[in-house]
Coordinates of C-alpha atoms in Angstrom, one line a residue:
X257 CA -45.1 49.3 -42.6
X258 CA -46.0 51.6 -45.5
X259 CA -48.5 50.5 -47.9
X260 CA -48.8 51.6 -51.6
X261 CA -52.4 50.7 -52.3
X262 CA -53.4 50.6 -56.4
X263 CA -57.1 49.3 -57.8
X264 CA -58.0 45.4 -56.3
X265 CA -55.0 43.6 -57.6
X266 CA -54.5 39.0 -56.3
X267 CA -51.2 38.9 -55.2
X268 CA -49.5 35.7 -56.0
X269 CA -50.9 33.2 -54.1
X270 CA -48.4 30.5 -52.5
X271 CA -49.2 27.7 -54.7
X272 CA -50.2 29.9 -58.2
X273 CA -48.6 28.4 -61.0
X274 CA -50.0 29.1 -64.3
X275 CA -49.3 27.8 -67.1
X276 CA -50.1 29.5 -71.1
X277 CA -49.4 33.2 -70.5
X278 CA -47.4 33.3 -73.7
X279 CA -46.2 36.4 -75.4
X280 CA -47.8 37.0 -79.0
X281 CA -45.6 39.3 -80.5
X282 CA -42.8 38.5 -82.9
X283 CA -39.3 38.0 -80.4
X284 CA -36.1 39.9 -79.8
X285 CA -33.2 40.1 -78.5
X286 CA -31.1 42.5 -76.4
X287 CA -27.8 43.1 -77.5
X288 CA -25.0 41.4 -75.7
X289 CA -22.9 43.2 -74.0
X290 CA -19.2 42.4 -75.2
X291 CA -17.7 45.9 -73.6
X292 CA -14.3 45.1 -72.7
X293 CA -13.4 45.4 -69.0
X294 CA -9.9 46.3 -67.9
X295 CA -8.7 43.3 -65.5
X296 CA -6.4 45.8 -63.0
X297 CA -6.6 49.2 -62.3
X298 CA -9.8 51.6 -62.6
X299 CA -12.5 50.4 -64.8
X300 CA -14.6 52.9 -66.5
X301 CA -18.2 53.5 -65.0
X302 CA -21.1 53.6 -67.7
X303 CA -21.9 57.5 -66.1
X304 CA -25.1 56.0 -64.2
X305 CA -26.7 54.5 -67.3
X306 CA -25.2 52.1 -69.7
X307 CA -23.0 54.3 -71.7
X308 CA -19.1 54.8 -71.4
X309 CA -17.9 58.2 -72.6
X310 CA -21.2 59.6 -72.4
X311 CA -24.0 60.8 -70.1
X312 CA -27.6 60.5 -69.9
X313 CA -29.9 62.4 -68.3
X314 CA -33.1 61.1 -66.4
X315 CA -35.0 61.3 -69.4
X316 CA -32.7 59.9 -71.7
X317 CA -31.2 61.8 -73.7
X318 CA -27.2 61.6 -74.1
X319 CA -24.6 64.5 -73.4
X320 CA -20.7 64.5 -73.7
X321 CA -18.4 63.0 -70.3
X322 CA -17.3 60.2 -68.6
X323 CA -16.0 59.1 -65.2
X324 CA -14.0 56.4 -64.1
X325 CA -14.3 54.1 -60.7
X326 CA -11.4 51.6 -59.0
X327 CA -13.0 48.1 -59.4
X328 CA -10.3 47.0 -56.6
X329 CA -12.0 49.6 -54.1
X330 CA -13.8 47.8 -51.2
X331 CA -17.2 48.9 -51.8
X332 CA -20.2 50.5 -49.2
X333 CA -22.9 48.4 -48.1
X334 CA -26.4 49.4 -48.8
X335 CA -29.6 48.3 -47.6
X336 CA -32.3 48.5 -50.5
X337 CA -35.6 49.3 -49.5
X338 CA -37.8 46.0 -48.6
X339 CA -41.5 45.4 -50.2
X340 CA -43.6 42.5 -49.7
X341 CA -46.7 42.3 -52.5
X342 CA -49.6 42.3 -50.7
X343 CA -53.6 42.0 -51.4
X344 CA -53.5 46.3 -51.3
X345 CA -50.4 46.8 -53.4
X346 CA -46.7 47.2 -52.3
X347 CA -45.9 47.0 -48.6
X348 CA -43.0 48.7 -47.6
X349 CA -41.0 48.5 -44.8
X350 CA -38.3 50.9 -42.8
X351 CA -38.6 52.7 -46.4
X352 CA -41.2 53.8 -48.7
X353 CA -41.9 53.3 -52.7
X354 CA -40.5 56.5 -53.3
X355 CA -37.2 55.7 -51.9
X356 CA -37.2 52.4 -54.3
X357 CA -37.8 54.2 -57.2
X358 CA -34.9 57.1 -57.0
X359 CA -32.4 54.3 -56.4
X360 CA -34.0 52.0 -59.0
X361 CA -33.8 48.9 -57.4
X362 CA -35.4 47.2 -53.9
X363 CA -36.0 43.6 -52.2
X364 CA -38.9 41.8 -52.8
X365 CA -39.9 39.1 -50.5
X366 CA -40.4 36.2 -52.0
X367 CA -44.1 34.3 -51.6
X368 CA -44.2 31.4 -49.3
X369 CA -45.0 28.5 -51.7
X370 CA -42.4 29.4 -54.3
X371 CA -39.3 27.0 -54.4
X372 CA -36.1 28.7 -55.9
X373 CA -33.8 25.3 -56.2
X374 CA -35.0 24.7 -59.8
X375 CA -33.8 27.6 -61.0
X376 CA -30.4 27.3 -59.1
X377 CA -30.0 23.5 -60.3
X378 CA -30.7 24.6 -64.1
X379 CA -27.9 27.6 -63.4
X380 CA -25.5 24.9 -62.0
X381 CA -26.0 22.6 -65.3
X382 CA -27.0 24.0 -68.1
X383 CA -23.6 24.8 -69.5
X384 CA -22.6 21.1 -68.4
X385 CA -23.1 18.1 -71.3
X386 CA -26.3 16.0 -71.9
X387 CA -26.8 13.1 -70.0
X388 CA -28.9 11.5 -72.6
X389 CA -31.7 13.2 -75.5
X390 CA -34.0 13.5 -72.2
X391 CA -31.6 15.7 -69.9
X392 CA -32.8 19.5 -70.5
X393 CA -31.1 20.6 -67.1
X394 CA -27.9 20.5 -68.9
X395 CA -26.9 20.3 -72.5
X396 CA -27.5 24.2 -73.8
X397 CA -24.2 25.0 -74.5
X398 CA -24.2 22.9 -77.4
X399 CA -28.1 23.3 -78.4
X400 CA -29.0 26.0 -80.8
X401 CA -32.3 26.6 -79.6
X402 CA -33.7 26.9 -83.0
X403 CA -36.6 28.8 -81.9
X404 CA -34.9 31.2 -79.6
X405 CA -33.4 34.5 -81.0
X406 CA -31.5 34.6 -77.3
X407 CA -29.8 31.0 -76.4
X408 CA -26.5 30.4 -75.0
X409 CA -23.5 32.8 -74.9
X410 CA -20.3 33.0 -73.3
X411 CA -19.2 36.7 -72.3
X412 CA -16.6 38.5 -71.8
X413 CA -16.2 38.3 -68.2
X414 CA -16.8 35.9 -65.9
X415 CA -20.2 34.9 -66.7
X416 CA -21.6 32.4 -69.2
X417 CA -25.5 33.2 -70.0
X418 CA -28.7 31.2 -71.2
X419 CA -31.4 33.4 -72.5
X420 CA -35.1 31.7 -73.4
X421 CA -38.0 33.7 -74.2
X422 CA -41.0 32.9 -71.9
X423 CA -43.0 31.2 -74.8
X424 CA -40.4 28.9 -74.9
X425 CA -39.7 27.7 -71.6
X426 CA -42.2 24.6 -71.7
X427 CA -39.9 23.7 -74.7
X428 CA -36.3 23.5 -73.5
X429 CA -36.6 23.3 -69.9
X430 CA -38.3 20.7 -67.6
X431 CA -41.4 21.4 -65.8
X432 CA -40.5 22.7 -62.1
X433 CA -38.3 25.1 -64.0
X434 CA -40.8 26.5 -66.0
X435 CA -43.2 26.3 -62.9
X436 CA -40.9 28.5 -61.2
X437 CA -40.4 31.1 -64.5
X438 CA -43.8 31.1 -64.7
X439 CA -44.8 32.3 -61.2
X440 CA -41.9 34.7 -61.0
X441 CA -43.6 36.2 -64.3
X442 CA -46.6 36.5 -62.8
X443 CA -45.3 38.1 -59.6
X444 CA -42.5 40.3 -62.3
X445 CA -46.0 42.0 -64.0
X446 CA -48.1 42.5 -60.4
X447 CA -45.1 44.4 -59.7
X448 CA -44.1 46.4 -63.0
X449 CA -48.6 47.2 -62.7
X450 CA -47.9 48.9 -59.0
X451 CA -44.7 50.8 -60.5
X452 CA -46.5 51.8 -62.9
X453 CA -49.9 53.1 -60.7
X454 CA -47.1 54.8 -58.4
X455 CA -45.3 56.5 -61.1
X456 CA -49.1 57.8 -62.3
X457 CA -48.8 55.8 -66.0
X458 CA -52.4 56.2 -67.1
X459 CA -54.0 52.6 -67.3
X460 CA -55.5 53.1 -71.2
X461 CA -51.5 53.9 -72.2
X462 CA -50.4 50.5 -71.1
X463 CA -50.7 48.5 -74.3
X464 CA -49.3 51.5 -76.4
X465 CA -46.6 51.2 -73.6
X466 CA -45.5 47.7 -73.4
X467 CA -47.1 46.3 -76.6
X468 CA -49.6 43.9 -74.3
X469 CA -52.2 43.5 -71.9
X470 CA -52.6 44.6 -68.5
X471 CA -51.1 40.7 -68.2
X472 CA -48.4 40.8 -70.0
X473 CA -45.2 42.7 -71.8
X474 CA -44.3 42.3 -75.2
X475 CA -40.7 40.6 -74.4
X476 CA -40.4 38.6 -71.6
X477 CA -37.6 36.0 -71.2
X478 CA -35.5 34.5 -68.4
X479 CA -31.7 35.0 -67.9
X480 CA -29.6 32.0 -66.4
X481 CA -25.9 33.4 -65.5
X482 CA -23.0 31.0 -64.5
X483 CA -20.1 32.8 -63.2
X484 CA -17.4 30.9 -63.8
X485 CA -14.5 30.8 -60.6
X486 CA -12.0 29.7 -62.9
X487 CA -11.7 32.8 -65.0
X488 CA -10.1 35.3 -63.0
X489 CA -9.0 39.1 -63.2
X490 CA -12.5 40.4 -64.2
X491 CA -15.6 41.5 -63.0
X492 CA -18.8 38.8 -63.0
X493 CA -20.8 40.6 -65.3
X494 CA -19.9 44.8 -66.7
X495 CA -21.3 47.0 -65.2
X496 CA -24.6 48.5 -67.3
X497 CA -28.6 49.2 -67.1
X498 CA -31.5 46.7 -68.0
X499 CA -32.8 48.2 -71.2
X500 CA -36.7 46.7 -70.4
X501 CA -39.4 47.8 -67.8
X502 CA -38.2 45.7 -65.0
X503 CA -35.8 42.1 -64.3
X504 CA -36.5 40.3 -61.3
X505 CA -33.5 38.5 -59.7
X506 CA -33.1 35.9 -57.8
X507 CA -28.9 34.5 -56.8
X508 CA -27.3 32.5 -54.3
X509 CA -24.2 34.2 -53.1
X510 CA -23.5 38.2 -52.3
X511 CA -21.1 39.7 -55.0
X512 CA -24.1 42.6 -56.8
X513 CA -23.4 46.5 -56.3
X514 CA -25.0 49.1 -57.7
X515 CA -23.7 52.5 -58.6
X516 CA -25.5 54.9 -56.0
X517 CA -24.0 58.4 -55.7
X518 CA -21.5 57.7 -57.6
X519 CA -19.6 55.2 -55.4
X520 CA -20.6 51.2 -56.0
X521 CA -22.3 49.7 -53.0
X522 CA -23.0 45.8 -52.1
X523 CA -25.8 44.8 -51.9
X524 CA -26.7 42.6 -49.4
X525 CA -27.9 38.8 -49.9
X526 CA -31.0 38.4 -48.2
X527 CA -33.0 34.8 -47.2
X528 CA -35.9 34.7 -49.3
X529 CA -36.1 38.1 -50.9
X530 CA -35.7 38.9 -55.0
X531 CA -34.2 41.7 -56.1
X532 CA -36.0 44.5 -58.2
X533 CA -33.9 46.6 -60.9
X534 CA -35.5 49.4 -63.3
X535 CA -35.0 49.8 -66.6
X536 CA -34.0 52.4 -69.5
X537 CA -37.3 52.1 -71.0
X538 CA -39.1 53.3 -67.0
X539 CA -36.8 55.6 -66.5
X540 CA -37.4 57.5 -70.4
X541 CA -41.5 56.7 -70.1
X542 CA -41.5 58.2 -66.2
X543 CA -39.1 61.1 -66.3
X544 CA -41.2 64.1 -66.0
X545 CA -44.3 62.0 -64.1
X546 CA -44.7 62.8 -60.2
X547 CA -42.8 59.6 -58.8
X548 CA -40.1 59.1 -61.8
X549 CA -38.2 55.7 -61.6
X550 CA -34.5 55.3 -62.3
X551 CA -32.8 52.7 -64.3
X552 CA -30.1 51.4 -61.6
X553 CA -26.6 50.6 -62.8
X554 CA -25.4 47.6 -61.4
X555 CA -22.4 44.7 -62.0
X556 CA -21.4 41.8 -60.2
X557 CA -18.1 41.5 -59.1
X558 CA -15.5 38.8 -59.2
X559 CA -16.9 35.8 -57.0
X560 CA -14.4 33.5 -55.7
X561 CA -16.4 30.7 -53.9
X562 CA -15.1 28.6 -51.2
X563 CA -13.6 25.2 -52.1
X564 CA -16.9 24.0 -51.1
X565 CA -19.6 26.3 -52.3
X566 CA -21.1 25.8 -55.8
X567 CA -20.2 28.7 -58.5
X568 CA -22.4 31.7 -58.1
X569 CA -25.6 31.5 -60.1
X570 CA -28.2 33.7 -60.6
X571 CA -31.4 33.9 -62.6
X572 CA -34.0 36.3 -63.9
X573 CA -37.5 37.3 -65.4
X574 CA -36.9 40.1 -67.7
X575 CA -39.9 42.6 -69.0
X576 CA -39.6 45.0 -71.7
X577 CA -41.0 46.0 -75.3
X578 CA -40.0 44.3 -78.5
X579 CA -37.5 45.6 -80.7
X580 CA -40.2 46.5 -83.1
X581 CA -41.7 48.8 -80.7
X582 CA -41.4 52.2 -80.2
X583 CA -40.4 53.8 -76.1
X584 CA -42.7 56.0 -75.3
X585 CA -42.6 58.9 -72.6
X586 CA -44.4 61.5 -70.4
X587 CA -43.9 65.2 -71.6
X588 CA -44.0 67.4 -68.8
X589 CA -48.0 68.7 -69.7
X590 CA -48.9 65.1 -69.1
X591 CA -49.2 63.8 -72.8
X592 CA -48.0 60.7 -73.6
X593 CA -45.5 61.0 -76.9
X594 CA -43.5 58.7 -78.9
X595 CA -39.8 58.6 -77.9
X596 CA -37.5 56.8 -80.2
X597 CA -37.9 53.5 -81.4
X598 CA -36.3 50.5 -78.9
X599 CA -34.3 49.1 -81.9
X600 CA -33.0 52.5 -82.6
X601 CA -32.3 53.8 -78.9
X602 CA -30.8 49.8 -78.5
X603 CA -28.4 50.2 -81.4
X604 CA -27.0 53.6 -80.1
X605 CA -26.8 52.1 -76.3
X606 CA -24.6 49.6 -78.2
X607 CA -22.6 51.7 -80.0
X608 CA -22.2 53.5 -76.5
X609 CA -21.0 50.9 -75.0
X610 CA -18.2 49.1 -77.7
X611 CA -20.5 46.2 -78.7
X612 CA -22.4 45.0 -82.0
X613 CA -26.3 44.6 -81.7
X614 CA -27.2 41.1 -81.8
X615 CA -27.1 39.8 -85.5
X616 CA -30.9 38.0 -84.7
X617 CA -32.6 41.2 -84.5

């Protein structure tokens, strides 16, 4: 067992559920990703970050290529390192920190205490019709969510998607849902503050950095995916990067690869663990730090579920800046400089990758 110890941090305890750590600043969006997917033959790999036709280097900043992976090939298993957030920090074991941070993604043990099945019920029924006025399980493909510049969306592949900022979930979602949001968010930033101490982020840059506290990120929303068995010929979700800080994931069947040395691996289900992925915006902030992170590439693939098994869901907390906000990053004599806006650097990843920026933003 390897321990990562930061300054005194609680972990999250196995009954902590708090309630009013809502986000202040004005909300975005991320862009949805319409990128067409070829249904046969090879589809094109986003080059290890988000963006077909073009490469990105660790720190971000694009060059000309692309390269192109068979979808149909039977991908390698990988086993993602395994942390468990302890009193001391990260605990990490048969691997270390720095092994989770090269591949940009790792297993986190979920804490006793914290029940998962509201999240998978809302998954399983939110796309379905209303019951009656009272029925926020299912019903949001039809609702506009008025407040939310996210909401529903079908996509291109096999997935349909809810998105709800965090300061919204006591509105549109019953309570042992936004129970469960809530503690994941509070585990999601415990996590993304350890990161962070590992990758040596000085503490006074954190609000320049994420737009917040030492609590809290400017965006943070949940993402509730739907992967529809009935559409066929396609990959669950495209392949691409998390723009944000850090997503925390939690799904119920196998069917997630990540793009390691350039071949895409499975990644294993395992009992009671989420997993971690890395974002653009760590990966540009940490590039030239000691312990850089990288922003993991990842897709689902086709799930075709048993005749008896449920649709695959999944759900996350995402963490990020707003849209307003300016990435920041490391130079390599240790000052902290001003990158490129998030809208601007959010717009070009669009552009990158065939889609138009989300109209709300």
């Amino acid at each position: 067992m390897r321990f990562f110890s930061t300054r005194r941090s609680t972990a999250l305890s196995t009954n902590t559920v708090v309630a009013g750590l809502w986000c202040c600043k004005a909300w975005r969006t991320l862009p949805s990703r319409k990128s067409h997917v070829p249904t046969t033959g090879h589809t094109r790999c986003n080059n290890g970050q988000g963006y077909p036709q073009a490469l990105i280097s660790k720190d971000g900043r694009f060059s000309g290529g692309s390269m192109s992976l068979s979808a149909a090939d039977q991908p390698r298993a990988i086993a993602l390192p395994r942390a468990r957030l302890t009193h001391h920090g990260l605990a990490f074991s048969k691997s270390t920190l720095e092994q989770a941070l090269s591949l940009g993604a790792f297993l986190l043990e979920i804490p006793q205490g914290v029940d998962l099945n509201p999240g998978f019920e809302l998954c399983r029924n939110f796309y379905q019709p209303r019951l009656d006025t009272l029925d926020r399980m299912r019903g949001h493909r039809e609702h506009a969510h008025p407040r939310s510049k996210l909401g529903y969306e079908d996509r291109p592949n096999q997935v349909e998607q809810l998105q709800i900022e965090s300061h919204l979930w006591h509105e549109y979602f019953a309570l042992p849902v936004t129970q469960l949001l809530e503690a994941m968010k509070i585990l999601t930033v415990q996590v993304l503050r350890h990161l962070f101490e590992a990758s040596k982020v000085r503490k006074e840059h954190w609000a320049t950095i994420t737009g917040a506290t030492l609590d809290e990120t400017s965006l943070c929303y949940t993402t509730l995916n739907h992967y529809r068995a009935c559409v066929r010929g396609t990959l669950g979700i495209v392949e691409h990067t998390d723009s944000g800080f850090i997503t925390l994931i939690a799904a119920d069947q196998p069917g997630f690869e990540i793009l390691h040395k350039g071949v895409w691996q499975a990644v294993a289900l395992e009992p009671r663990c989420f997993i971690v992925n890395l974002g653009d915006a760590y990966q540009i902030l940490t590039a030239h730090l000691p312990l850089p992170g990288r922003a993991v590439l990842h897709r689902v693939i086709e799930t075709r579920p048993s005749a008896q098994a449920p649709d695959r869901s999944s759900f996350t907390v995402y963490m990020g800046p707003d849209f307003d906000m300016d990435l920041y990053q490391y130079n390599p004599s240790g000052a902290l400089d001003r990158y490129q806006s998030f809208r601007a650097f959010s717009v070009q990843k669009a552009q990158g990758m065939g889609y138009a920026f989300h109209s709300r933003v």
